[in-house]
Coordinates of C-alpha atoms and ligand atoms in Angstrom, one line a residue:
X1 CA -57.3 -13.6 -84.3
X2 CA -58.2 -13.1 -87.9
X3 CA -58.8 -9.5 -87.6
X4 CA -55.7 -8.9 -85.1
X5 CA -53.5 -10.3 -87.5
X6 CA -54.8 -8.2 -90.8
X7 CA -54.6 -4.9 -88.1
X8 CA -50.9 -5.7 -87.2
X9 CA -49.9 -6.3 -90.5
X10 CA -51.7 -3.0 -91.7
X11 CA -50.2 -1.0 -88.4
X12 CA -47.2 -2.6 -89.5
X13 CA -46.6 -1.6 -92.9
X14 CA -48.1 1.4 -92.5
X15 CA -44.8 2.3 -89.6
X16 CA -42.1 0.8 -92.2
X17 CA -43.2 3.4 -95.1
X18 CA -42.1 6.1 -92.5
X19 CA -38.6 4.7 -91.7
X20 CA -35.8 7.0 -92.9
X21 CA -32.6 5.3 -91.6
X22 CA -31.5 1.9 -90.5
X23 CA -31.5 2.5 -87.1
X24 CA -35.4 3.2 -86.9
X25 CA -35.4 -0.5 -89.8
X26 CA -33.9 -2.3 -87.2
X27 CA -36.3 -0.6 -84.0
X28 CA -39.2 -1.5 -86.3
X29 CA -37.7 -5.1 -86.8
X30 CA -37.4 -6.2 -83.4
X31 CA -40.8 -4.3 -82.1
X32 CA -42.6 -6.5 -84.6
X33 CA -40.8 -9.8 -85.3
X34 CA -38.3 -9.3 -82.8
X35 CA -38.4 -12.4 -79.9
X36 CA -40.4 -10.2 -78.2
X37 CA -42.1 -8.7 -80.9
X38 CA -46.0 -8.2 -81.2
X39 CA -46.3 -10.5 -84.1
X40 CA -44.1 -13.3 -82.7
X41 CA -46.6 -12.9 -79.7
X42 CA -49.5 -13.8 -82.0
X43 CA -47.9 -17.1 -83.3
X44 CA -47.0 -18.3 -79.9
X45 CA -50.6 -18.0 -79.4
X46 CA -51.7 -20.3 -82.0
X47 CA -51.4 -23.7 -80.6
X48 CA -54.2 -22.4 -77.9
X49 CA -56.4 -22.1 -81.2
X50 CA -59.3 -24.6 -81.7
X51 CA -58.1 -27.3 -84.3
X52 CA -60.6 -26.6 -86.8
X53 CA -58.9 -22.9 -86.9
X54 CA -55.6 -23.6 -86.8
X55 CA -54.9 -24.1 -90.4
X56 CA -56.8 -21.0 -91.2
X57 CA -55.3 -18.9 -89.3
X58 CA -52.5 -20.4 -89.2
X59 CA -52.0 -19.4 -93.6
X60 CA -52.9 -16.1 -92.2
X61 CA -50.0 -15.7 -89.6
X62 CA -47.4 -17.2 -92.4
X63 CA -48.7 -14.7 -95.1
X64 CA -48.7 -11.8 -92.8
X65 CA -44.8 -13.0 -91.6
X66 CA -43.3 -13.1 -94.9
X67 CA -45.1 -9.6 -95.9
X68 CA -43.3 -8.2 -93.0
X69 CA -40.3 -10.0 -93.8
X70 CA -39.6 -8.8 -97.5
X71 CA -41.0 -5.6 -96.7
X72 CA -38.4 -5.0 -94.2
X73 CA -36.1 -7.0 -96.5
X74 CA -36.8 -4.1 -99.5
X75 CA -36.4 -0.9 -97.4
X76 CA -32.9 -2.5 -95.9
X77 CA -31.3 -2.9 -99.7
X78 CA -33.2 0.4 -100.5
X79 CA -31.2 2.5 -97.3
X80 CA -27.9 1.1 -98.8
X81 CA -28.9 2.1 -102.0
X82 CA -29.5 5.4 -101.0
X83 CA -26.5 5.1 -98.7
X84 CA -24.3 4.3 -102.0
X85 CA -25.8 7.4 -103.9
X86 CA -25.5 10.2 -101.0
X87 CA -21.8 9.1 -100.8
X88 CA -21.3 9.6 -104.4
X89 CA -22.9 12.6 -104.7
X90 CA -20.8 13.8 -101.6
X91 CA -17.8 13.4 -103.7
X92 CA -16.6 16.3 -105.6
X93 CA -13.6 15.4 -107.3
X94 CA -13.0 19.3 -108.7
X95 CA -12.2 20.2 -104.5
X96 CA -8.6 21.0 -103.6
X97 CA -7.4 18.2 -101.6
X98 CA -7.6 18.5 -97.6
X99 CA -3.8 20.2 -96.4
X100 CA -2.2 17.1 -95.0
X101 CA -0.4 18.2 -91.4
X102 CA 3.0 17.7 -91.3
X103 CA 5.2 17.8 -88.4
X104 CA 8.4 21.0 -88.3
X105 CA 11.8 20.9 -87.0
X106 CA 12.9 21.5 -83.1
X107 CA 14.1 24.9 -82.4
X108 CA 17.4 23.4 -81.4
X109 CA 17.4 21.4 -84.6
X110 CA 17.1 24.6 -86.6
X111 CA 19.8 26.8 -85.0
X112 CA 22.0 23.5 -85.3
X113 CA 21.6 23.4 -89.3
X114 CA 22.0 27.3 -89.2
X115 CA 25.1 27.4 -87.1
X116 CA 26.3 24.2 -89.1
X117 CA 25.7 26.1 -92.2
X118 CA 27.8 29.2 -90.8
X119 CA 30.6 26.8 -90.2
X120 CA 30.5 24.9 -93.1
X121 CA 31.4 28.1 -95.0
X122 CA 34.0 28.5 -92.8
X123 CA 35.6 25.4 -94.1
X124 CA 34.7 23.2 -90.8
X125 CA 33.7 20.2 -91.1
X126 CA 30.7 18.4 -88.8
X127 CA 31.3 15.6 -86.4
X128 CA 29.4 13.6 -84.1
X129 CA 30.2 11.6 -81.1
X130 CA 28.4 9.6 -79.3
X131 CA 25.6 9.8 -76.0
X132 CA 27.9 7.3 -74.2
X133 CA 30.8 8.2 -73.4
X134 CA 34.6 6.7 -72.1
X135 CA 35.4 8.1 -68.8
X136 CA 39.1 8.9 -71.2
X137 CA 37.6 10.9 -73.4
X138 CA 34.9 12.4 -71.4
X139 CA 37.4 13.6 -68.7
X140 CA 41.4 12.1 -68.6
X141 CA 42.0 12.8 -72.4
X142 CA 40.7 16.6 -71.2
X143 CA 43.6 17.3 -69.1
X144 CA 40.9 15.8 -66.0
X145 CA 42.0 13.0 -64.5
X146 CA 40.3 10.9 -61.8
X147 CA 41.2 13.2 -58.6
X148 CA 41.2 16.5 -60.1
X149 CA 38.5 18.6 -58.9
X150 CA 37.3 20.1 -61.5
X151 CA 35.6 16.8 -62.4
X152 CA 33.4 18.1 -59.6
X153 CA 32.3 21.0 -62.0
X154 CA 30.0 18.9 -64.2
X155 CA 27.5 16.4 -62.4
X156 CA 28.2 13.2 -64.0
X157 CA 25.8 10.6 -64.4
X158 CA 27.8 7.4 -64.4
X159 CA 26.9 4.0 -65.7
X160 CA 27.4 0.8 -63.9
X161 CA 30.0 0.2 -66.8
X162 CA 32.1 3.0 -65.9
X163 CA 31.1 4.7 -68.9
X164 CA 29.5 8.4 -68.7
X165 CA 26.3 10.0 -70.4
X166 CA 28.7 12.6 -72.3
X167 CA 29.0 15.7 -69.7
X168 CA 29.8 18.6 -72.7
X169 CA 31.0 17.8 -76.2
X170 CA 34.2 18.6 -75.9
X171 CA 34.5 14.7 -74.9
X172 CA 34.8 15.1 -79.1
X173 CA 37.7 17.4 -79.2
X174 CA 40.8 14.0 -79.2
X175 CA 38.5 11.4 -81.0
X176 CA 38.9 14.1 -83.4
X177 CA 42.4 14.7 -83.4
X178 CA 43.0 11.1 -83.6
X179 CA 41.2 10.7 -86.4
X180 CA 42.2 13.7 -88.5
X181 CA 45.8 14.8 -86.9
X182 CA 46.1 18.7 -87.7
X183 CA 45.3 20.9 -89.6
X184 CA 41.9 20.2 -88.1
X185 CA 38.4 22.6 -88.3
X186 CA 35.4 21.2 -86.8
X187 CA 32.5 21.6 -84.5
X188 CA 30.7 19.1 -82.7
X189 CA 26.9 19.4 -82.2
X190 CA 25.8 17.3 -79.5
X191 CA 23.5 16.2 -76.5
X192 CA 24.7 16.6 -72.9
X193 CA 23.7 15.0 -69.4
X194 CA 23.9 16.7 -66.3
X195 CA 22.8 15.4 -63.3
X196 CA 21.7 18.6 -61.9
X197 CA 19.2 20.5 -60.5
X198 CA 16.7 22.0 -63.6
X199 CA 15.4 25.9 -63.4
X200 CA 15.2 28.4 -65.9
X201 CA 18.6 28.4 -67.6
X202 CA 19.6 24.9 -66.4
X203 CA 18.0 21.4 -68.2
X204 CA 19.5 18.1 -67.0
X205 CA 19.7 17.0 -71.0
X206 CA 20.7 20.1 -73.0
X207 CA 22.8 20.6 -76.6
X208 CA 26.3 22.1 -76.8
X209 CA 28.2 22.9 -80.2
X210 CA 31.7 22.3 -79.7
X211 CA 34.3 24.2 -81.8
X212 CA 37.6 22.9 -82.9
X213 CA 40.6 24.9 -85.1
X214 CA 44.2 23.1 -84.7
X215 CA 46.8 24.6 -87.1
X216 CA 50.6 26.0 -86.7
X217 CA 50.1 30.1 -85.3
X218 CA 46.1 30.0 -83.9
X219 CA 45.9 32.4 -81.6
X220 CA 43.2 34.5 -79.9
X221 CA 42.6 36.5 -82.8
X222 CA 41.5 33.8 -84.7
X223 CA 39.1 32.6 -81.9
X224 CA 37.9 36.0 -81.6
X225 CA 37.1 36.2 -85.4
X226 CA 35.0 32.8 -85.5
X227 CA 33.0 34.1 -82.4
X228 CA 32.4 37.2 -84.4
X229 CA 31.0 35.3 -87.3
X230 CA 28.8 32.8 -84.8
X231 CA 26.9 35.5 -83.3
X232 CA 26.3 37.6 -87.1
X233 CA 25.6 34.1 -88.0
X234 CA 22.7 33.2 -85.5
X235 CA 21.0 36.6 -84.7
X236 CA 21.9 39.2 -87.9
X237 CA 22.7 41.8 -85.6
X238 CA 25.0 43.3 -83.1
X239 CA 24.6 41.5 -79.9
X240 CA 26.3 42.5 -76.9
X241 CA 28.7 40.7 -75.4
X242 CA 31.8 40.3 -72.6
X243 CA 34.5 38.3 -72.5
X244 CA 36.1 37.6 -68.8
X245 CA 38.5 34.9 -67.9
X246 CA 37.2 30.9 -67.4
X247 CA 39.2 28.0 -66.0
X248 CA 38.6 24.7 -67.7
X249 CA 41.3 22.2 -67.1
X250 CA 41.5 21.8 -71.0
X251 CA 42.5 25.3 -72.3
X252 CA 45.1 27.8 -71.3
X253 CA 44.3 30.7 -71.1
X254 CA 40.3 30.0 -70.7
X255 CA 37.4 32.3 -71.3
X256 CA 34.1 33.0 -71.0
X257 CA 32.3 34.9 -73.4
X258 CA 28.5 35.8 -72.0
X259 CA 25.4 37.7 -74.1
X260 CA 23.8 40.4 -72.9
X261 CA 20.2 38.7 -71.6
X262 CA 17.8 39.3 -74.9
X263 CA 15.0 38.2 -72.5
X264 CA 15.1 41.0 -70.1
X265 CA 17.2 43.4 -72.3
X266 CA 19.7 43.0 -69.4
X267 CA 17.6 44.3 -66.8
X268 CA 17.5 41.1 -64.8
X269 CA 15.3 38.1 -65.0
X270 CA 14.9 34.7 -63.8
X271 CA 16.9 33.5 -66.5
X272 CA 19.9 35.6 -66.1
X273 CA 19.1 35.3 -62.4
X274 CA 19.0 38.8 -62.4
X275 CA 22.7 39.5 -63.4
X276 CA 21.4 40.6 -67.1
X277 CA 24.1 38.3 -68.5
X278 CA 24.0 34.6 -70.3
X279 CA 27.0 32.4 -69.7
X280 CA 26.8 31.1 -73.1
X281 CA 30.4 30.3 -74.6
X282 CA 33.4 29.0 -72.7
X283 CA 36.5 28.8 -75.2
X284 CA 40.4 29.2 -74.8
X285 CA 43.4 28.0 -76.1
X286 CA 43.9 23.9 -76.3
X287 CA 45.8 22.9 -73.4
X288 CA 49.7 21.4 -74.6
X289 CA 48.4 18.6 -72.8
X290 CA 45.2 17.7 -74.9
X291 CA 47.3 18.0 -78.3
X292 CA 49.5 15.7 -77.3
X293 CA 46.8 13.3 -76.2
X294 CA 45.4 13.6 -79.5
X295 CA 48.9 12.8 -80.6
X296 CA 49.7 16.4 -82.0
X297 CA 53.7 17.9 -81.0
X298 CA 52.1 21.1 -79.1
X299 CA 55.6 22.9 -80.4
X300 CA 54.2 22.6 -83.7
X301 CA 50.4 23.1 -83.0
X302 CA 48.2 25.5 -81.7
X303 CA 44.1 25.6 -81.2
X304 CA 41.4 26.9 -79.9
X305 CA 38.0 25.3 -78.8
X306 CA 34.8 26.8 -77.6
X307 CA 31.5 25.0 -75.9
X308 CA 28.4 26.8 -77.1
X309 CA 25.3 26.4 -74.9
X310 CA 23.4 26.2 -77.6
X311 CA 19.9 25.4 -76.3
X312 CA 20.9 28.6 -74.1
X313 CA 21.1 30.2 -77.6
X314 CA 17.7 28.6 -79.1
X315 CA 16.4 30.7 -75.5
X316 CA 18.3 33.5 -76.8
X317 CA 17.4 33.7 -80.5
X318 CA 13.5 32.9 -79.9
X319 CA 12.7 34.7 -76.6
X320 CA 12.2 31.4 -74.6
X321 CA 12.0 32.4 -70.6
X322 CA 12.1 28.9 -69.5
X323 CA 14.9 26.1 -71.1
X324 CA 12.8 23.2 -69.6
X325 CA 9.9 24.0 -72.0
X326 CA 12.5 22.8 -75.0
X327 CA 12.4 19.4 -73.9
X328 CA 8.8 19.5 -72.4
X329 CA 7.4 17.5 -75.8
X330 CA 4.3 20.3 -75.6
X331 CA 3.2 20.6 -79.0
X332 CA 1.4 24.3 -78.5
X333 CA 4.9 25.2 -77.8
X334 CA 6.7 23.4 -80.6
X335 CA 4.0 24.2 -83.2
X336 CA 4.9 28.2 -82.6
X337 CA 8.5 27.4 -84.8
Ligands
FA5_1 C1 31.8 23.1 -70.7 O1 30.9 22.2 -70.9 C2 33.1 23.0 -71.5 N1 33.2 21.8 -72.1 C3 33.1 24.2 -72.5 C4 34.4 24.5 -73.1 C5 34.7 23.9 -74.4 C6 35.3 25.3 -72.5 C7 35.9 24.2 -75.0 C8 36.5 25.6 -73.1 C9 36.8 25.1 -74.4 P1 30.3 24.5 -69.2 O2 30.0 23.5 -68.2 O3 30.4 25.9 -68.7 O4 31.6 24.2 -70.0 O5 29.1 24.5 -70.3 C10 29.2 25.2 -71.5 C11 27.9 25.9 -71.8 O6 26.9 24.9 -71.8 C12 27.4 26.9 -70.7 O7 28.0 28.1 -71.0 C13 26.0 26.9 -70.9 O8 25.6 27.7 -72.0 C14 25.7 25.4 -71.3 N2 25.2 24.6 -70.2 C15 25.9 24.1 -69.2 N3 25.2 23.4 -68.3 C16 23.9 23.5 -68.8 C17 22.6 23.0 -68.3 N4 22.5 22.3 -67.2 N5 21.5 23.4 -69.0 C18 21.7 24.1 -70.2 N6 22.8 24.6 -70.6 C19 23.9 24.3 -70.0

């Protein structure tokens, strides 16, 4: 036993000069004093040893454990010592820093701030309403009470407290009068809820921008004018465009104003459903009826108001063939803006 324990410890330290990370340390570690290592095998073996050799052999075993021991003991601290060094010389502080990702604004979010921008200059001011909405100002206040049909015209998803997710953000247009009286420019940006089927041009969340300009004398002209100014506004260029007559209970007269498809060039596509032409902006004049809910004398006071699709516009402005993908959370699309 003598000789097999002056072999192992030689065999021994002999492997541990080779080791190069911890992982092969701690393979060497348990193959030799492990539970089941070779060594811990030898000193189960010494109570089968004849007395007069136990104490002998039994130095022997002791030595050879704690060689092993601080051996393995030494190239551990030595590894982290190396460790230490490798990191430090890793580190050079004369780099340029790693570019930190940051995250970009939606589409819709950028069009908003451009169109809000437009408007601004125009001397209207920015409101918001909120997502839930009073059946008054979402429909009755709007010239739509409870068995008009035109309340059919917008799937409504109702709440159990007889509130609304806001339909369009024209649900804005009396808060605002109440609030300001006349003379009154604003727009309204805002998210809508339909409870409707979803394809290529319809979403059942989508955004509208709602415009609002009550004074004495607005007429047609003036709508026509701001329109004018919108599209400059958002695409820089002629766009074509037709105007053709629109009932909505809260204007008189109503329009509709739709863009030439700039996804098809007007030939016909799944988003135009083939027609070539966007229903984009409904407007008119502001129904006698809503100024005076809004507590304006509709002798005195004139308006207009327009409902801009505007995620049909983001579609529009950036060539997007399906609205669904705006809302999809799909960061290879989102990361393109
Ligand atoms: C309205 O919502 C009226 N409040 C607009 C209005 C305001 C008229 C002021 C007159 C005066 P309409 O339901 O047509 O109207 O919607 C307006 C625009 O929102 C549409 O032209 C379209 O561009 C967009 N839109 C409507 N439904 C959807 C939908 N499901 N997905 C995406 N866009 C939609």
């Amino acid at each position: 036993m003598d000789k097999e324990l002056k072999q192992l410890k030689k065999r021994a330290l002999e492997e541990f000069e080779k080791i190069k990370n911890n992982k092969e340390l701690e393979e060497l570690r348990v193959k030799y004093v492990g539970r089941n290592g070779e060594l811990t095998k030898v000193l189960k073996q010494l109570k089968d040893l004849a007395v007069e050799e136990k104490p002998k052999i039994g130095k022997l075993a002791n030595e050879v454990k704690v060689a092993l021991a601080e051996k393995l003991d030494d190239l551990s601290s030595q590894l982290t010592k190396n460790a230490r060094g490798s990191i430090v010389q890793a580190t050079d502080l004369t780099l340029p820093g790693a570019s930190v990702k940051t995250g970009s604004l939606h589409p819709n979010t950028i069009i908003q701030y451009e169109l809000e921008d437009v408007f601004k200059s125009l001397g209207f001011q920015v409101l918001e309403g909120p997502d839930i909405e009073s059946e008054y100002y979402n429909f009755e206040a709007l010239n739509i009470p409870a068995d008009h049909p035109a309340r059919d015209m917008q799937d409504t998803f109702w709440l159990t407290s007889g509130e609304v997710l806001k339909t369009h953000t024209s649900a804005m247009q009396v808060r605002a009068m109440e609030k300001y009286g006349a003379p009154l420019k604003a727009i309204f940006p805002g998210r809508c809820f339909r409870y409707e089927a979803t394809d290529a041009s319809h979403d059942t969340t989508f955004y509208q921008l709602e415009g609002l300009m009550i004074d004495q004398d607005i007429s047609i002209a003036n709508l026509i004018a701001v329109m004018k100014e919108l599209m400059k506004g958002v695409f820089g260029k002629e766009v074509k465009v037709r105007q053709r007559p629109g009932y909505f209970p809260f204007v008189e007269p109503g329009f509709e104003l739709d863009i030439n498809c700039l996804i098809c060039g007007g030939k016909g596509c799944s988003v135009c459903k083939q027609t070539g032409w966007l229903e984009l902006l409904p407007c008119g004049l502001v129904h006698p009826n809503v100024l005076k809910a809004g507590g304006l004398d509709p002798a005195k006071y004139s308006g207009f108001a327009f409902g801009l699709g505007l995620t049909r516009l983001v579609m529009m402005k950036y060539g997007i063939d399906d609205i669904r993908l705006l809302q999809s959370g799909d960061l290879r699309f989102l990361k393109q803006f």
